[in-house]
PDB file of C-alpha atoms and ligand atoms in Angstrom:
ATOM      1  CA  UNK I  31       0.000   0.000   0.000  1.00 87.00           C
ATOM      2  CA  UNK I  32       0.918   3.688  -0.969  1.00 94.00           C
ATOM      3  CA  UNK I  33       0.767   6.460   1.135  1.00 97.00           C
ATOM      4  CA  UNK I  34       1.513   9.843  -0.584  1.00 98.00           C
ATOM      5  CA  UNK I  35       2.250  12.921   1.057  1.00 98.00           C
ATOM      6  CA  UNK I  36       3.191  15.487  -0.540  1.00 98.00           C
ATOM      7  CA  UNK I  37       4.513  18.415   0.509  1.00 98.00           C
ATOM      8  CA  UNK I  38       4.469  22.527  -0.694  1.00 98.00           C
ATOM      9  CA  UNK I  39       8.343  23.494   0.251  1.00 98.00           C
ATOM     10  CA  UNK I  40      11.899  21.647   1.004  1.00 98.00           C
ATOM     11  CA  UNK I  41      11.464  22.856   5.113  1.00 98.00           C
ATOM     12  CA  UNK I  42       7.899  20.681   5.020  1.00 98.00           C
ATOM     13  CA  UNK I  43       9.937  17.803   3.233  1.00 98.00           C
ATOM     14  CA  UNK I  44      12.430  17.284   6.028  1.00 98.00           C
ATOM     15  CA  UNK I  45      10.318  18.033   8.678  1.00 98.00           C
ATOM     16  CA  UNK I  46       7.990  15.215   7.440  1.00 98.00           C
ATOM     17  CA  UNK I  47      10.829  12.539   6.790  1.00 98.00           C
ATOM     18  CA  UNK I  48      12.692  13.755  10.227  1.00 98.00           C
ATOM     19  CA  UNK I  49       9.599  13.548  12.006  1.00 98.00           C
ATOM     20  CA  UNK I  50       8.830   9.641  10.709  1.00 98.00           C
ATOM     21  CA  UNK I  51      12.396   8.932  11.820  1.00 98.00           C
ATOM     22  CA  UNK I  52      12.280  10.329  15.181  1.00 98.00           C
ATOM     23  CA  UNK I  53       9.133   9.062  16.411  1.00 98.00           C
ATOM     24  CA  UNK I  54       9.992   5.538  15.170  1.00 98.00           C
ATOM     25  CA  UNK I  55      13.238   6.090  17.805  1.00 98.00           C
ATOM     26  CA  UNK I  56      11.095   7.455  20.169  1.00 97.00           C
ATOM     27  CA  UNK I  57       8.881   4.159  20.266  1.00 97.00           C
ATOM     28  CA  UNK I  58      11.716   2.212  19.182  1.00 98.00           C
ATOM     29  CA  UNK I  59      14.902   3.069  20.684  1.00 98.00           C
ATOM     30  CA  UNK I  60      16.518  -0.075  18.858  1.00 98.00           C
ATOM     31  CA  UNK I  61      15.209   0.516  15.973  1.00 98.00           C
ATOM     32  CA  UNK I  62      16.831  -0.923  12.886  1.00 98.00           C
ATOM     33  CA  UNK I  63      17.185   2.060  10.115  1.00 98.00           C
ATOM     34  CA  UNK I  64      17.680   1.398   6.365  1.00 98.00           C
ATOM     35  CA  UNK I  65      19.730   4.680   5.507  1.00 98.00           C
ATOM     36  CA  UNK I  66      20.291   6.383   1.455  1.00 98.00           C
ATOM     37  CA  UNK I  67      22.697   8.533   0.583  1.00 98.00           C
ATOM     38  CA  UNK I  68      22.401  10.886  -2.669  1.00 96.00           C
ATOM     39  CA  UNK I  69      21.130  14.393  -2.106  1.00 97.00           C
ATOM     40  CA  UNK I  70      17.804  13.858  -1.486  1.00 98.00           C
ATOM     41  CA  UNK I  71      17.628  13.517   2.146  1.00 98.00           C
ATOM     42  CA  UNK I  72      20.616  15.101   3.005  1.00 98.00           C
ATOM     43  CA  UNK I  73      17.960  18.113   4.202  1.00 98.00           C
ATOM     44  CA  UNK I  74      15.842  15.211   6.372  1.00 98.00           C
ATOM     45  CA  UNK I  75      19.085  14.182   7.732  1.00 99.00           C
ATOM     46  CA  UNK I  76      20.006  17.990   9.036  1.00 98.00           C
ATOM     47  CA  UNK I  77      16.601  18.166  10.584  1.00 98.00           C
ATOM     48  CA  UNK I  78      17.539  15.575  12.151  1.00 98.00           C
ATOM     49  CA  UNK I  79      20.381  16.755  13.540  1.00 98.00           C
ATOM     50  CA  UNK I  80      18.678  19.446  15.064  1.00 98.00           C
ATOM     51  CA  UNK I  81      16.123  17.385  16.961  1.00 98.00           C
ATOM     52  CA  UNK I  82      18.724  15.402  18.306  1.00 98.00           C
ATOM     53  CA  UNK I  83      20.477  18.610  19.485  1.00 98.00           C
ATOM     54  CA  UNK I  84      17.119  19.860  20.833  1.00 98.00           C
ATOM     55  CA  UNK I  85      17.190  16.580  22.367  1.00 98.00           C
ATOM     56  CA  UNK I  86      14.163  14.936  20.774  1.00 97.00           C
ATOM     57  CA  UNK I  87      15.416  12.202  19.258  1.00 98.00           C
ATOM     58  CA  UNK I  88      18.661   9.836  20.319  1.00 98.00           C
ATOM     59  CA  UNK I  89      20.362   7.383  18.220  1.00 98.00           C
ATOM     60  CA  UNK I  90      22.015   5.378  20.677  1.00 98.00           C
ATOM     61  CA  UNK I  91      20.802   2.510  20.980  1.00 98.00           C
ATOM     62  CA  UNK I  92      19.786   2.042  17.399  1.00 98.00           C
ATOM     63  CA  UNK I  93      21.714   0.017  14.363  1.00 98.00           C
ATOM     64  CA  UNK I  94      21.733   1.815  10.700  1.00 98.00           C
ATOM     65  CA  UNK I  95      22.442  -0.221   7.579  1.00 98.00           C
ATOM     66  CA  UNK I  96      22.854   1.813   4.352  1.00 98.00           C
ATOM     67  CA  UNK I  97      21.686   0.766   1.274  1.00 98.00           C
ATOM     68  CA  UNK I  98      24.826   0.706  -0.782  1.00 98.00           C
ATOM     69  CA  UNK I  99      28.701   1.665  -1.840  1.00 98.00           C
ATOM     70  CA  UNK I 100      30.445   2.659  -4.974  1.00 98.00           C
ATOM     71  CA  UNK I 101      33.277  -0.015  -5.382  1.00 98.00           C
ATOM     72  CA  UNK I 102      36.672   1.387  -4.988  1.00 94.00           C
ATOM     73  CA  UNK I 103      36.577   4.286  -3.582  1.00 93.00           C
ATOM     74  CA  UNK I 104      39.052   4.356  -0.084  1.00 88.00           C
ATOM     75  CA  UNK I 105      36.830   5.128   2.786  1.00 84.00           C
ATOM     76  CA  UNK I 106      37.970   8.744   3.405  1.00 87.00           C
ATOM     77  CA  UNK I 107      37.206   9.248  -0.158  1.00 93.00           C
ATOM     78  CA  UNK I 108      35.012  12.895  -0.407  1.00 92.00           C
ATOM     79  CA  UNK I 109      32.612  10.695  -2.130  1.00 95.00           C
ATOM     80  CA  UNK I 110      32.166   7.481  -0.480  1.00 97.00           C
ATOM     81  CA  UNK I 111      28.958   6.617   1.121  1.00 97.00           C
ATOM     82  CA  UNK I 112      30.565   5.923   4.461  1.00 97.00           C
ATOM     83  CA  UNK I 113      31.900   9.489   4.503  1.00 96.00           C
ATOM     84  CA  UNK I 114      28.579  10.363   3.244  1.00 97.00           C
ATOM     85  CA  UNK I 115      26.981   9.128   6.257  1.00 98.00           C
ATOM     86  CA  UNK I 116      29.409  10.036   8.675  1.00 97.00           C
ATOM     87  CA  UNK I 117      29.643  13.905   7.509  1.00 98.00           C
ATOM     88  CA  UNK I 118      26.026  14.471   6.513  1.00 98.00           C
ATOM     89  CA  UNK I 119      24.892  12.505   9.815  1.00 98.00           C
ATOM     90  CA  UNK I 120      26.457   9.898  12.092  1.00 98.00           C
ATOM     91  CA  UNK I 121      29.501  12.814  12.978  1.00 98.00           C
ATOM     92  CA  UNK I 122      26.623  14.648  14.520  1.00 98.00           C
ATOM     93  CA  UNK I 123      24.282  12.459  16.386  1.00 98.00           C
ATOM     94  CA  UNK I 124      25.012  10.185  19.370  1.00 98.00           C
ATOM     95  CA  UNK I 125      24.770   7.142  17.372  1.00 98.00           C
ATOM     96  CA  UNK I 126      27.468   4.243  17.705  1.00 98.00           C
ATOM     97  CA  UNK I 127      29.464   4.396  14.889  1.00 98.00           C
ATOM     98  CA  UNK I 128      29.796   0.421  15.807  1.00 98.00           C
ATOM     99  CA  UNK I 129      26.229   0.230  15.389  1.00 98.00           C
ATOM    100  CA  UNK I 130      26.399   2.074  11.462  1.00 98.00           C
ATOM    101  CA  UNK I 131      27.105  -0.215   8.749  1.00 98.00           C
ATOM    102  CA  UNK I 132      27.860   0.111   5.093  1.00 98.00           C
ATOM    103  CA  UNK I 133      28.647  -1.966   2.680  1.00 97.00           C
ATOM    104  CA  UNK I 134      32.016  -2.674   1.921  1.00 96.00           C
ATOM    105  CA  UNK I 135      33.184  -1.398  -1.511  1.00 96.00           C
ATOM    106  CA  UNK I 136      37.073  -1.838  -0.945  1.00 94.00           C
ATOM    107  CA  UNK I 137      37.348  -5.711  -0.036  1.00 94.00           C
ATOM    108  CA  UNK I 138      39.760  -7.647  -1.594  1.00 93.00           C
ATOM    109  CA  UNK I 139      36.657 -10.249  -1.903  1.00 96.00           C
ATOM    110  CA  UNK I 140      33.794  -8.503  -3.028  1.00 97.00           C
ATOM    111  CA  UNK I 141      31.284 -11.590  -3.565  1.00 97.00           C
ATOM    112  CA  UNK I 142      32.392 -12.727   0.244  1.00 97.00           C
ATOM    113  CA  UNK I 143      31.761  -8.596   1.376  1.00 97.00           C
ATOM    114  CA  UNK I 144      28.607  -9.230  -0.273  1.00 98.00           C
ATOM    115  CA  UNK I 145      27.556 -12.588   1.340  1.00 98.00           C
ATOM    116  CA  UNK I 146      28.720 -10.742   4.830  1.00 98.00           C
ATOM    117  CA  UNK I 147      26.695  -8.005   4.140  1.00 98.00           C
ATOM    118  CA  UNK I 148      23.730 -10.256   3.599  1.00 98.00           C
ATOM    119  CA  UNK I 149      24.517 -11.921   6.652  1.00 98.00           C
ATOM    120  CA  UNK I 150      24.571  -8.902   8.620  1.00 98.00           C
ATOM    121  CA  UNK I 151      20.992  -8.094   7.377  1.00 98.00           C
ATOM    122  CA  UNK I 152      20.006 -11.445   8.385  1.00 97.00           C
ATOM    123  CA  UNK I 153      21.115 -11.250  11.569  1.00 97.00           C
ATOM    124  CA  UNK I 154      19.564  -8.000  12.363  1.00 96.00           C
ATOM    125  CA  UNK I 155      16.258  -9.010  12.168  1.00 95.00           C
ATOM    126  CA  UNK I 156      13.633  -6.602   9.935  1.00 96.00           C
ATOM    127  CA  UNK I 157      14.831  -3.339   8.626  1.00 98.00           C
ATOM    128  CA  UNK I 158      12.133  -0.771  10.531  1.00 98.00           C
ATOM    129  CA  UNK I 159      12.436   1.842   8.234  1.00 98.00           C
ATOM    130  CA  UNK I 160      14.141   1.952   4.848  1.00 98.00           C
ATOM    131  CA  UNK I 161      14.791   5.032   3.170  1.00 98.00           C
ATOM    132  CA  UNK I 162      15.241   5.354  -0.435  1.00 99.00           C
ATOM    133  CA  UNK I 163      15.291   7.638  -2.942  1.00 98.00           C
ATOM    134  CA  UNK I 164      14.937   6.964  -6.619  1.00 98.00           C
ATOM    135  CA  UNK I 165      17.467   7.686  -9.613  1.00 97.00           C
ATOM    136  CA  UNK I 166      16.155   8.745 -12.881  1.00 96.00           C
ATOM    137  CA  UNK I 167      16.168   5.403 -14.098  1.00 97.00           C
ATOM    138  CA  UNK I 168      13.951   4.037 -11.492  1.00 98.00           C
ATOM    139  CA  UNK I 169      17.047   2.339  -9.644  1.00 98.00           C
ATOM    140  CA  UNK I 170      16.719   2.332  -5.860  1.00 98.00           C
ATOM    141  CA  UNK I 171      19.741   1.515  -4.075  1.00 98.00           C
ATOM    142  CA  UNK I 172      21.835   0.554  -7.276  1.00 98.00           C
ATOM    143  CA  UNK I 173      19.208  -2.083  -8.060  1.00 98.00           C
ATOM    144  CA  UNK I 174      19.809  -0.660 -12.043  1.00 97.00           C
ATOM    145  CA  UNK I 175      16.559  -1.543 -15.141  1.00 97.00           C
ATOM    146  CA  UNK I 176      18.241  -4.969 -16.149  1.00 97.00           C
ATOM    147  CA  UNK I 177      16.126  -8.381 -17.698  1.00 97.00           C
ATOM    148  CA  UNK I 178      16.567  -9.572 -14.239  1.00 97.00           C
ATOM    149  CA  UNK I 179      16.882  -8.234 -10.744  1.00 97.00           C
ATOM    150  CA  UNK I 180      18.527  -9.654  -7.215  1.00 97.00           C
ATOM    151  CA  UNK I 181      17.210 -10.283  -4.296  1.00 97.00           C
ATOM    152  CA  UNK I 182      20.171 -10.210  -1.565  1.00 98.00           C
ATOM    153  CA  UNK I 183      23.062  -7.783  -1.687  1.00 98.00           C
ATOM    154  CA  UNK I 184      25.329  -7.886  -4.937  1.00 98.00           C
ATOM    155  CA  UNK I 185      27.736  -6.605  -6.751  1.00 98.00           C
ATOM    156  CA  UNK I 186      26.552  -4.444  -9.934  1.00 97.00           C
ATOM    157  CA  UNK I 187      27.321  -2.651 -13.164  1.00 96.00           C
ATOM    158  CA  UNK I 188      26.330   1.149 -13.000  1.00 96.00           C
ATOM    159  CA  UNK I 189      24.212   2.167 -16.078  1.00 93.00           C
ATOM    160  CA  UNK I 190      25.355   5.367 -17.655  1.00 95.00           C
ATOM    161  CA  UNK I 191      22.698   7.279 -17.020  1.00 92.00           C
ATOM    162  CA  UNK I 192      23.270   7.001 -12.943  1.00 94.00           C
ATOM    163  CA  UNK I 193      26.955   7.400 -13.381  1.00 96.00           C
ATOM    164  CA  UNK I 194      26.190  10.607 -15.524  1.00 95.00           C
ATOM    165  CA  UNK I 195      23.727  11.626 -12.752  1.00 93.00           C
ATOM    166  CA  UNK I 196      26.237  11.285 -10.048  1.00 94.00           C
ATOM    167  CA  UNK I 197      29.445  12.940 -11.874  1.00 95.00           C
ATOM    168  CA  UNK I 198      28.121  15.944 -10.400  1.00 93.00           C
ATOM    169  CA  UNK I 199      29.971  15.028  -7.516  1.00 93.00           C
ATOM    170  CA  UNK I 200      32.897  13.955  -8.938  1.00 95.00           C
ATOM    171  CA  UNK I 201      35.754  16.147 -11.523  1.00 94.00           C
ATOM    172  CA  UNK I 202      34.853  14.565 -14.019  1.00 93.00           C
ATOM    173  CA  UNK I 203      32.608  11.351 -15.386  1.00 95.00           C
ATOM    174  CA  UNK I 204      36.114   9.053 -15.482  1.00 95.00           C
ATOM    175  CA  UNK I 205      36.190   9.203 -11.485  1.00 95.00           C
ATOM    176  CA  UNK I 206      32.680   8.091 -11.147  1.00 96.00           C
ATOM    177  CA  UNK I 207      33.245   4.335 -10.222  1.00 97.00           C
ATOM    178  CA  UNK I 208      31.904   2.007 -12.583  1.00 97.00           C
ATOM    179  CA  UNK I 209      30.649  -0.381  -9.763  1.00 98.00           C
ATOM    180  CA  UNK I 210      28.868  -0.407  -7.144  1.00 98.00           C
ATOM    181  CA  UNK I 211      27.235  -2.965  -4.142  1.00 98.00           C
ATOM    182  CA  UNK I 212      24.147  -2.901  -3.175  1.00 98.00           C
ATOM    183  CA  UNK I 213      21.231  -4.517  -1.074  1.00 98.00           C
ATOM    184  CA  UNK I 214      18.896  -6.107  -3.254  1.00 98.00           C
ATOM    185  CA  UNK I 215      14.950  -5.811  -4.088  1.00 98.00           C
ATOM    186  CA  UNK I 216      14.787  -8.458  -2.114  1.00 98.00           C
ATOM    187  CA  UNK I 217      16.734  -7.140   1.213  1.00 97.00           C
ATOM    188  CA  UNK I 218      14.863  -3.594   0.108  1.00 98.00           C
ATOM    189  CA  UNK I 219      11.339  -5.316  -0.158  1.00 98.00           C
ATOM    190  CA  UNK I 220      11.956  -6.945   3.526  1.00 98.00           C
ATOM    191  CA  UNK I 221      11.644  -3.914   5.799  1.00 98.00           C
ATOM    192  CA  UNK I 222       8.459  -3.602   7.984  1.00 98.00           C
ATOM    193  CA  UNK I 223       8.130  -0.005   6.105  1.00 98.00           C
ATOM    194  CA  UNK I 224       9.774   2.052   3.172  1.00 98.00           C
ATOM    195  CA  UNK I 225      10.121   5.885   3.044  1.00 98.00           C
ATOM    196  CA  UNK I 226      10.415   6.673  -0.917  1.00 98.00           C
ATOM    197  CA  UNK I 227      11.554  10.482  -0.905  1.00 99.00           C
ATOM    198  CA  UNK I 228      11.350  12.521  -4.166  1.00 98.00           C
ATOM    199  CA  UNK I 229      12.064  16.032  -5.140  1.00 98.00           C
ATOM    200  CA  UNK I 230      11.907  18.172  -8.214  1.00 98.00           C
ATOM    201  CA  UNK I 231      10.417  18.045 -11.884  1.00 98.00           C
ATOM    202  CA  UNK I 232      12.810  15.715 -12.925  1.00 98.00           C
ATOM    203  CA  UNK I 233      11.306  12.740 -10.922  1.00 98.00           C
ATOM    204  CA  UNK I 234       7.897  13.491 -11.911  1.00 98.00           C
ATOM    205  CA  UNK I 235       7.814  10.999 -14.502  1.00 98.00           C
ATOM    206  CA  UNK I 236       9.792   8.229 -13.363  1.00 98.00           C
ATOM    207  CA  UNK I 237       7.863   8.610  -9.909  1.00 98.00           C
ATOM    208  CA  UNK I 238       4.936   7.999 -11.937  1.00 98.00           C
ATOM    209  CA  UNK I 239       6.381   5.155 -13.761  1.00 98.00           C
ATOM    210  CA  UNK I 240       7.401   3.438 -10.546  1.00 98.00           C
ATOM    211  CA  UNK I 241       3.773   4.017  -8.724  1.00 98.00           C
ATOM    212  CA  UNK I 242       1.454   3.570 -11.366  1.00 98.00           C
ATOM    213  CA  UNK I 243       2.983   1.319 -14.119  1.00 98.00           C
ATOM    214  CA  UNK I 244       3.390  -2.236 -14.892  1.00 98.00           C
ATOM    215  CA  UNK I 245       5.971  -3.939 -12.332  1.00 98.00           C
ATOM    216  CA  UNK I 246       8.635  -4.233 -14.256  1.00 98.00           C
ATOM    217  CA  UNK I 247      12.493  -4.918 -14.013  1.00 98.00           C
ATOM    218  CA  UNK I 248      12.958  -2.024 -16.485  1.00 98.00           C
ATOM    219  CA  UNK I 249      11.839  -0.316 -13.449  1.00 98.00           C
ATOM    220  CA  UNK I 250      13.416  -1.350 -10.076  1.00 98.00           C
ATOM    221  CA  UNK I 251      11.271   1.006  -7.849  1.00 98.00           C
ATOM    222  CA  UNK I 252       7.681  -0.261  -9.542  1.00 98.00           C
ATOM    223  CA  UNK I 253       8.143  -3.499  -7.281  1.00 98.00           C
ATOM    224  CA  UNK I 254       7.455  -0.712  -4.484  1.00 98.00           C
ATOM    225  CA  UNK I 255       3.853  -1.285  -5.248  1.00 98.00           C
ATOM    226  CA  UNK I 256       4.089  -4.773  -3.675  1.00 98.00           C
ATOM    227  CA  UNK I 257       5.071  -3.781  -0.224  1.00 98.00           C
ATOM    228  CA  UNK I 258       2.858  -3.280   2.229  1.00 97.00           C
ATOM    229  CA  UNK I 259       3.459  -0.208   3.931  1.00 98.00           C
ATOM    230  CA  UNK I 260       5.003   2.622   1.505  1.00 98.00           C
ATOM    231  CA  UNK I 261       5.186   6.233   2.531  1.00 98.00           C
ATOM    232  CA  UNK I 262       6.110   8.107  -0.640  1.00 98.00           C
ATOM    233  CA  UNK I 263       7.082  11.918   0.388  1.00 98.00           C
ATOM    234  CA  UNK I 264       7.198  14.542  -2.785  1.00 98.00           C
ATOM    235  CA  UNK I 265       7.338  17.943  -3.400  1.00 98.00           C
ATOM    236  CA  UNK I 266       4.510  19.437  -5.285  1.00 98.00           C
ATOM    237  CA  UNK I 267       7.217  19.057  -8.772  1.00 98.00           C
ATOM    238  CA  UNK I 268       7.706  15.775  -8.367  1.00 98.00           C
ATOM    239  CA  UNK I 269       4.328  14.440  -7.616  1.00 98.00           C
ATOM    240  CA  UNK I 270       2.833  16.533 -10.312  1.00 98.00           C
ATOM    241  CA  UNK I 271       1.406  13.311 -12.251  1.00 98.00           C
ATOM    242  CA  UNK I 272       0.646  11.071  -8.938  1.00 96.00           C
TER     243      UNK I 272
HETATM  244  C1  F6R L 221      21.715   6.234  -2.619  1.00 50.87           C
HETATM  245  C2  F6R L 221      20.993   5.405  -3.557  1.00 50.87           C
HETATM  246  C3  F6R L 221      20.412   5.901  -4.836  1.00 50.87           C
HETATM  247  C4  F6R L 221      19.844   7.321  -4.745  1.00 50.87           C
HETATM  248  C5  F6R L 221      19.263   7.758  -6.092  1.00 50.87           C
HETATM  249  C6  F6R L 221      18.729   9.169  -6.046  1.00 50.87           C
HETATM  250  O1  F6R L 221      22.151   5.491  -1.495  1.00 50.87           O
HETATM  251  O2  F6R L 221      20.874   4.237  -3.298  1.00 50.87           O
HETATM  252  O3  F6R L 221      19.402   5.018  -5.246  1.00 50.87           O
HETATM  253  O4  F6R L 221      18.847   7.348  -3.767  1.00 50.87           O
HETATM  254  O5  F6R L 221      20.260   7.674  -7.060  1.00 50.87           O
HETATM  255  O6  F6R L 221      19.780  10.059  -5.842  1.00 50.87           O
HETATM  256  P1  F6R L 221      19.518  11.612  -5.533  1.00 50.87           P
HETATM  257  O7  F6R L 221      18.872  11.667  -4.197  1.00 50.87           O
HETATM  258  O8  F6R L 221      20.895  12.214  -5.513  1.00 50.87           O
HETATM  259  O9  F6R L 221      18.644  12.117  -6.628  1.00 50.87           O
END
C-alpha cells in the first residue's frame, strides 16, 4: 500500500521525513534504520540533527544499515557513502558508529563482502524503516533496469545514465566508479516499512512510472507497489502526475 504525502516546500519535506524517523526512535529506541545517501535527504538528515540537538530524538541505541557503496573508492574518499553518512549525519548524532554499517566497496573479496553483508541483514532481524530515494532510471539503491533483478546484496554494473547523474559530484565522469554494491529488491522489499523520498520536476515521470505502471524490471522502484506499507514523500514538482 501507498501512502503519498506530498509536501508545498523543502522545510515541510524534512520536517515530514525527520519527524517519521524520530518518532519511530522514540517508540523504538533499537530501531533498525535502512539509511540512502544521494542528495535527497541530506535536508531530512540535518533536521535531524537538530532534533537530536534539541534533544528529541537519540540514536544510541539504534543500528543503521545503508543501502549501498560505490566499489573502490578508499573510505575517506570525499565521495564514499561511508563518509557520506558520517559527515552528513552519524559525525553529529550520538549514534554508535559500531552500530552504522555500510557496505564494503574496498574488499579484496567482493562476492564474500557481499555474502557478509547479507549476513549482517540477516542477523539483524527486519529493517524498521528503509529510506530510499529513486534515480532517474527508477534504480533504488543501485538495483539498475536490467532483464533480471537480485534479491540479496550484490555486486553491480552502474548504467550510464546514474553514473552521468552522479558525476556531479565527482571532476569529471572518469572518477565516477563504474561499480557499485548494493542490497537487493529483495533485502529492500523486507523492511516492515519504506520511506520513498522525491524532489523536483525531474522525478515526476519516473515517480509515476514506478507508482502507477506495470511492475517491471525495467523499473526497479515499480516493485514498491508490492510492499505493504510505503510512505512516498514529494514535493509538489515531483508528484505533479501522482
Ligand atoms: C543512494 C541510492 C540511490 C539514490 C538515487 C537518487 O544510497 O541508493 O538510489 O537514492 O540515485 O539520488 P539523488 O537523491 O541524488 O537524486
Amino acid at each position: 500500500m501507498l501512502n503519498i504525502i506530498k509536501v508545498n516546500n523543502e522545510q515541510q519535506f524534512n520536517e515530514t521525513g525527520a519527524s517519521l524517523i524520530a518518532s519511530l526512535l522514540q517508540i523504538n529506541p533499537r530501531a533498525n534504520l535502512g539509511l540512502a545517501t544521494g542528495s535527497t535527504p541530506v535536508g531530512v538528515y540535518k533536521r535531524l540533527i537538530e532534533l537530536y540537538n534539541e534533544g528529541l530524538v537519540s540514536f544510541k541505541d539504534a543500528q543503521s544499515y545503508n543501502l549501498d557503496e560505490y566499489i573502490g573508492l578508499p573510505d575517506n574518499h570525499p565521495e564514499s557513502y561511508r563518509r557520506f553518512m558520517n559527515e552528513k549525519l552519524f559525525d553529529h548524532i550520538d549514534i554508535q558508529k559500531q552500530n552504522t554499517h555500510v557496505p564494503s566497496g574496498n574488499a579484496e573479496n567482493l562476492e564474500q563482502a557481499a555474502d557478509d553483508y547479507n549476513r549482517l541483514l540477516e542477523d539483524a532481524g527486519l529493517i524498521d524503516l528503509q529510506l530510499l530515494g529513486l534515480g532517474h532510471n527508477g534504480h533504488i539503491g543501485f538495483n539498475e533496469p536490467a532483464e533480471e533483478l537480485q534479491g540479496p546484496t550484490h555486486i553491480v554494473t552502474l548504467d550510464e545514465v546514474t553514473r552521468n547523474a552522479n558525476a556531479r559530484f565527482f571532476n569529471s565522469i572518469d572518477e565516477v566508479p563504474t561499480h557499485a554494491i548494493t542490497m537487493g529488491i529483495g533485502s529492500i522489499l523486507k523492511a516492515k516499512q519504506i520511506l520513498l523520498m522525491a524532489k523536483g520536476a525531474d522525478k515526476a515521470e519516473i515517480l509515476a512510472t514506478a507508482l502507477k505502471g506495470p511492475l517491471t524490471t525495467k523499473c526497479p522502484a515499480s516493485f514498491l507497489q508490492t510492499h505493504a506499507n510505503v510512505v512516498v514523500l514529494v514535493d509538489q514538482a515531483a508528484g505533479r502526475l501522482l
